[in-house]
Amino acid sequence: MEGKKEELREMVGRRYRDVLEASSEVRNIRKLAETLAEAVSNARTTQSVVEPRPLTREQQASVQRFIALHKLVAVIGDSDGDALSDAFALTLAELLHKELATEPLSPSMHSVVTGLTGRLIRTRRQLLADLEEEIGELSETDWVANQLTALALLQGTDYEKLLDIYLEGRKKFIQNLTSESSSLLTVVNELKKSLVVIEQLFSQGELFRIIQAAASPTYRPALIDSLIGDEAFSFGRMLTAEAEKVTRQLRESKTSPLLPQKINSKCAEWISRYV
């Protein structure tokens, strides 16, 4: 009997200790929960009052280049622009894109910049095709000069190649006239217009002087100038510096104008196709 009582006391004692231990665990868990709740509350309060960390100068420059890139891509082909404006905007956009591709951007910005690579390549290809196709329709010296300067910016100032592009474009245009049964007088008139343009731009060196003017460090097409003027000072200053890199490409070209003998030889060969 005494043995059973002793066993009962031990059992009750163990259960009592278990209850005490369980009660202690509950208190510990409750205390831990209260501490965690307080920490979360403090974190939320701290987060609400902490100001976002300002961007570094390099990060600000990257953001400005990113914005400028989108604005430039949008103005290519704008009705207010012309061939040279489009070529300038594209070249400037390509420079900005190249710089952004090597900078530490946020994942979202990097994704957009990467996605623009194909678009810029397609835009360049299409713009070159349009310039070479449209130039054959031009017989006004100013318009031809604008178109050829745009091509020089995109492809380099190889004056012989520029003359070949113009002659080839005019050849296709005049061939279309003959296939449409245009009068002989119309064809002769277009031939004369072509030779007048070549005389002024190539023989008299007008194209060389125009390209030299476009190579000036301060030169910018009106459309690009208005884009710079519409933005904040720091943004405009950045875009001005980048635009100078575009004109530098023309300044660094060492190609010389064509000699008169070369021009005459090419024109004589070109005319011989029609007589």
Short mmCIF file of C-alpha atoms in Angstrom, two decimals:
data_model
loop_
_atom_site.label_atom_id
_atom_site.label_comp_id
_atom_site.label_asym_id
_atom_site.label_seq_id
_atom_site.Cartn_x
_atom_site.Cartn_y
_atom_site.Cartn_z
CA MET A 1 0.00 0.00 0.00
CA GLU A 2 2.78 2.36 0.96
CA GLY A 3 4.51 1.53 -2.34
CA LYS A 4 1.47 2.57 -4.33
CA LYS A 5 1.19 5.85 -2.42
CA GLU A 6 4.82 6.60 -3.11
CA GLU A 7 4.35 5.82 -6.80
CA LEU A 8 1.29 8.10 -6.88
CA ARG A 9 3.24 10.95 -5.25
CA GLU A 10 6.02 10.60 -7.82
CA MET A 11 3.50 10.60 -10.67
CA VAL A 12 1.78 13.70 -9.32
CA GLY A 13 5.13 15.35 -8.80
CA ARG A 14 6.23 14.64 -12.37
CA ARG A 15 2.99 16.01 -13.76
CA TYR A 16 3.29 19.08 -11.57
CA ARG A 17 6.80 19.67 -12.84
CA ASP A 18 5.56 19.14 -16.41
CA VAL A 19 2.85 21.72 -15.83
CA LEU A 20 5.37 24.16 -14.42
CA GLU A 21 7.74 23.60 -17.34
CA ALA A 22 4.90 23.98 -19.83
CA SER A 23 3.80 27.15 -18.09
CA SER A 24 7.35 28.46 -18.28
CA GLU A 25 7.52 27.68 -22.03
CA VAL A 26 4.25 29.50 -22.56
CA ARG A 27 5.63 32.54 -20.78
CA ASN A 28 8.82 32.39 -22.86
CA ILE A 29 6.87 32.11 -26.10
CA ARG A 30 4.61 34.97 -25.08
CA LYS A 31 7.62 37.11 -24.21
CA LEU A 32 9.27 36.25 -27.54
CA ALA A 33 6.09 37.10 -29.43
CA GLU A 34 5.85 40.44 -27.65
CA THR A 35 9.49 41.20 -28.47
CA LEU A 36 8.96 40.28 -32.13
CA ALA A 37 5.83 42.41 -32.36
CA GLU A 38 7.68 45.34 -30.87
CA ALA A 39 10.56 44.88 -33.32
CA VAL A 40 8.19 44.77 -36.29
CA SER A 41 6.42 47.87 -35.06
CA ASN A 42 9.71 49.70 -34.66
CA ALA A 43 10.83 48.60 -38.12
CA ARG A 44 7.66 49.94 -39.70
CA THR A 45 8.00 53.22 -37.86
CA THR A 46 11.65 53.54 -38.87
CA GLN A 47 10.89 52.68 -42.49
CA SER A 48 8.20 55.32 -42.67
CA VAL A 49 10.50 58.12 -41.55
CA VAL A 50 13.74 57.14 -43.32
CA GLU A 51 14.35 59.22 -46.42
CA PRO A 52 15.36 57.35 -49.61
CA ARG A 53 19.08 57.43 -50.22
CA PRO A 54 19.93 60.12 -52.81
CA LEU A 55 21.40 59.03 -56.14
CA THR A 56 25.10 59.44 -56.69
CA ARG A 57 26.31 61.75 -59.45
CA GLU A 58 27.07 58.73 -61.64
CA GLN A 59 23.59 57.30 -61.07
CA GLN A 60 21.98 60.65 -61.89
CA ALA A 61 23.98 60.79 -65.13
CA SER A 62 22.82 57.28 -66.05
CA VAL A 63 19.19 58.21 -65.45
CA GLN A 64 19.58 61.34 -67.59
CA ARG A 65 21.16 59.34 -70.40
CA PHE A 66 18.37 56.79 -70.13
CA ILE A 67 15.70 59.50 -70.48
CA ALA A 68 17.58 61.20 -73.32
CA LEU A 69 17.88 57.91 -75.20
CA HIS A 70 14.11 57.46 -75.21
CA LYS A 71 13.48 61.05 -76.27
CA LEU A 72 15.96 60.79 -79.15
CA VAL A 73 14.56 57.52 -80.47
CA ALA A 74 11.12 59.13 -80.45
CA VAL A 75 12.14 62.16 -82.57
CA ILE A 76 13.75 60.14 -85.39
CA GLY A 77 11.44 60.57 -88.35
CA ASP A 78 9.61 63.50 -86.74
CA SER A 79 7.76 65.66 -89.25
CA ASP A 80 9.54 68.76 -87.90
CA GLY A 81 12.95 67.29 -88.67
CA ASP A 82 14.91 66.46 -91.79
CA ALA A 83 17.51 63.95 -92.93
CA LEU A 84 20.35 65.51 -90.95
CA SER A 85 18.21 65.78 -87.80
CA ASP A 86 17.36 62.09 -88.04
CA ALA A 87 20.98 61.07 -88.60
CA PHE A 88 22.17 63.27 -85.73
CA ALA A 89 19.50 61.95 -83.35
CA LEU A 90 20.27 58.34 -84.26
CA THR A 91 24.03 58.77 -83.86
CA LEU A 92 23.54 60.49 -80.51
CA ALA A 93 21.14 57.75 -79.38
CA GLU A 94 23.68 55.09 -80.35
CA LEU A 95 26.38 56.82 -78.30
CA LEU A 96 24.11 57.03 -75.24
CA HIS A 97 23.04 53.42 -75.67
CA LYS A 98 26.66 52.28 -75.85
CA GLU A 99 27.51 54.14 -72.64
CA LEU A 100 24.45 52.84 -70.78
CA ALA A 101 25.25 49.27 -71.77
CA THR A 102 28.46 49.44 -69.71
CA GLU A 103 27.01 51.21 -66.65
CA PRO A 104 25.63 49.55 -63.47
CA LEU A 105 21.90 50.05 -64.04
CA SER A 106 18.91 48.73 -62.15
CA PRO A 107 17.56 45.43 -63.54
CA SER A 108 14.52 47.14 -65.08
CA MET A 109 16.59 49.87 -66.78
CA HIS A 110 19.14 47.33 -68.00
CA SER A 111 16.35 45.25 -69.52
CA VAL A 112 14.98 48.25 -71.42
CA VAL A 113 18.43 49.30 -72.67
CA THR A 114 19.14 45.76 -73.85
CA GLY A 115 15.78 45.65 -75.61
CA LEU A 116 16.59 48.85 -77.51
CA THR A 117 19.65 47.30 -79.17
CA GLY A 118 17.69 45.63 -81.93
CA ARG A 119 15.52 48.69 -82.46
CA LEU A 120 18.53 50.96 -82.97
CA ILE A 121 20.06 48.52 -85.44
CA ARG A 122 16.82 48.35 -87.43
CA THR A 123 16.41 52.12 -87.30
CA ARG A 124 19.91 52.67 -88.69
CA ARG A 125 19.36 50.16 -91.48
CA GLN A 126 16.01 51.70 -92.41
CA LEU A 127 17.27 55.28 -92.25
CA LEU A 128 20.21 54.52 -94.54
CA ALA A 129 17.93 52.80 -97.03
CA ASP A 130 15.49 55.73 -96.98
CA LEU A 131 18.24 58.32 -97.43
CA GLU A 132 19.76 56.53 -100.41
CA GLU A 133 16.35 55.96 -101.98
CA GLU A 134 15.06 59.49 -101.48
CA ILE A 135 18.19 61.27 -102.67
CA GLY A 136 17.49 60.32 -106.27
CA GLU A 137 14.33 62.43 -106.19
CA LEU A 138 16.21 65.55 -105.09
CA SER A 139 17.56 68.16 -107.47
CA GLU A 140 17.68 71.20 -105.17
CA THR A 141 21.20 71.87 -103.91
CA ASP A 142 20.17 72.56 -100.30
CA TRP A 143 18.16 69.38 -99.95
CA VAL A 144 20.83 67.25 -101.58
CA ALA A 145 23.47 68.77 -99.29
CA ASN A 146 21.34 67.99 -96.23
CA GLN A 147 20.85 64.40 -97.36
CA LEU A 148 24.52 63.84 -98.18
CA THR A 149 25.66 65.36 -94.88
CA ALA A 150 23.33 62.96 -93.08
CA LEU A 151 24.88 60.06 -94.99
CA ALA A 152 28.36 61.36 -94.17
CA LEU A 153 27.47 61.38 -90.48
CA LEU A 154 26.20 57.81 -90.62
CA GLN A 155 28.76 56.30 -92.99
CA GLY A 156 31.75 58.61 -93.00
CA THR A 157 32.84 61.46 -95.25
CA ASP A 158 33.99 59.50 -98.28
CA TYR A 159 33.25 62.10 -100.97
CA GLU A 160 33.65 59.65 -103.83
CA LYS A 161 31.12 57.32 -102.23
CA LEU A 162 28.75 60.23 -101.60
CA LEU A 163 28.97 61.24 -105.27
CA ASP A 164 28.36 57.64 -106.34
CA ILE A 165 25.27 57.46 -104.11
CA TYR A 166 23.85 60.62 -105.65
CA LEU A 167 24.59 59.56 -109.22
CA GLU A 168 23.08 56.12 -108.63
CA GLY A 169 19.97 57.61 -107.06
CA ARG A 170 19.50 60.05 -109.92
CA LYS A 171 20.02 57.26 -112.44
CA LYS A 172 17.17 55.24 -110.95
CA PHE A 173 14.94 58.31 -110.81
CA ILE A 174 15.56 59.21 -114.46
CA GLN A 175 15.11 55.59 -115.54
CA ASN A 176 11.70 55.65 -113.90
CA LEU A 177 10.87 58.78 -115.88
CA THR A 178 11.76 57.10 -119.16
CA SER A 179 9.77 53.99 -118.26
CA GLU A 180 6.77 56.23 -117.59
CA SER A 181 7.09 57.65 -121.11
CA SER A 182 8.17 61.08 -119.93
CA SER A 183 9.19 63.48 -122.66
CA LEU A 184 12.79 63.74 -123.79
CA LEU A 185 12.79 67.35 -122.67
CA THR A 186 11.89 66.28 -119.11
CA VAL A 187 14.72 63.75 -119.04
CA VAL A 188 17.24 66.28 -120.37
CA ASN A 189 16.07 68.83 -117.81
CA GLU A 190 16.63 66.35 -114.97
CA LEU A 191 20.10 65.54 -116.30
CA LYS A 192 20.96 69.25 -116.28
CA LYS A 193 19.65 69.67 -112.72
CA SER A 194 21.82 66.78 -111.58
CA LEU A 195 24.95 68.28 -113.12
CA VAL A 196 24.23 71.69 -111.57
CA VAL A 197 23.98 70.10 -108.12
CA ILE A 198 27.23 68.18 -108.65
CA GLU A 199 28.99 71.30 -109.88
CA GLN A 200 27.99 73.30 -106.81
CA LEU A 201 28.42 70.63 -104.15
CA PHE A 202 31.44 68.72 -105.40
CA SER A 203 33.32 70.80 -107.98
CA GLN A 204 32.97 74.09 -106.11
CA GLY A 205 33.46 72.41 -102.72
CA GLU A 206 30.14 73.50 -101.20
CA LEU A 207 29.49 70.06 -99.68
CA PHE A 208 32.92 70.06 -98.06
CA ARG A 209 32.20 73.42 -96.40
CA ILE A 210 28.75 72.29 -95.24
CA ILE A 211 30.15 69.13 -93.65
CA GLN A 212 32.90 71.19 -92.02
CA ALA A 213 30.23 73.47 -90.54
CA ALA A 214 28.29 70.45 -89.26
CA ALA A 215 31.51 69.23 -87.64
CA SER A 216 31.74 72.33 -85.45
CA PRO A 217 31.70 71.44 -81.72
CA THR A 218 28.73 73.75 -81.18
CA TYR A 219 26.65 72.53 -84.12
CA ARG A 220 23.30 70.87 -83.45
CA PRO A 221 20.25 70.56 -85.72
CA ALA A 222 17.36 72.77 -84.65
CA LEU A 223 15.29 69.78 -83.51
CA ILE A 224 18.07 68.57 -81.20
CA ASP A 225 18.68 72.11 -79.96
CA SER A 226 15.02 72.49 -79.01
CA LEU A 227 15.14 69.16 -77.17
CA ILE A 228 18.11 70.39 -75.13
CA GLY A 229 16.48 73.75 -74.45
CA ASP A 230 13.26 72.18 -73.15
CA GLU A 231 15.01 70.25 -70.38
CA ALA A 232 16.55 71.12 -67.02
CA PHE A 233 19.98 72.74 -66.99
CA SER A 234 21.88 69.64 -65.83
CA PHE A 235 20.10 67.47 -68.40
CA GLY A 236 20.78 69.95 -71.18
CA ARG A 237 24.43 70.22 -70.19
CA MET A 238 24.81 66.43 -70.35
CA LEU A 239 23.11 66.24 -73.74
CA THR A 240 25.23 69.11 -75.06
CA ALA A 241 28.40 67.26 -74.08
CA GLU A 242 27.16 64.08 -75.75
CA ALA A 243 26.17 65.97 -78.91
CA GLU A 244 29.73 67.28 -79.20
CA LYS A 245 30.88 63.66 -79.52
CA VAL A 246 28.65 63.30 -82.59
CA THR A 247 30.22 66.25 -84.37
CA ARG A 248 33.65 65.00 -83.36
CA GLN A 249 33.13 62.02 -85.66
CA LEU A 250 32.95 64.40 -88.62
CA ARG A 251 35.95 66.41 -87.41
CA GLU A 252 38.09 63.31 -87.11
CA SER A 253 37.45 62.32 -90.71
CA LYS A 254 40.51 63.03 -92.84
CA THR A 255 38.88 62.50 -96.24
CA SER A 256 39.68 65.20 -98.80
CA PRO A 257 37.30 66.56 -101.46
CA LEU A 258 37.40 64.98 -104.90
CA LEU A 259 39.68 66.37 -107.56
CA PRO A 260 37.91 68.00 -110.55
CA GLN A 261 39.29 65.35 -112.92
CA LYS A 262 37.68 62.59 -110.86
CA ILE A 263 34.35 64.39 -110.75
CA ASN A 264 34.37 65.04 -114.51
CA SER A 265 35.25 61.42 -115.23
CA LYS A 266 32.39 60.09 -113.13
CA CYS A 267 29.90 62.53 -114.62
CA ALA A 268 30.97 61.72 -118.18
CA GLU A 269 30.51 58.01 -117.51
CA TRP A 270 27.13 58.67 -115.94
CA ILE A 271 25.87 60.79 -118.86
CA SER A 272 27.07 58.24 -121.42
CA ARG A 273 24.31 55.90 -120.24
CA TYR A 274 21.68 58.26 -121.63
CA VAL A 275 23.22 59.28 -124.97
#
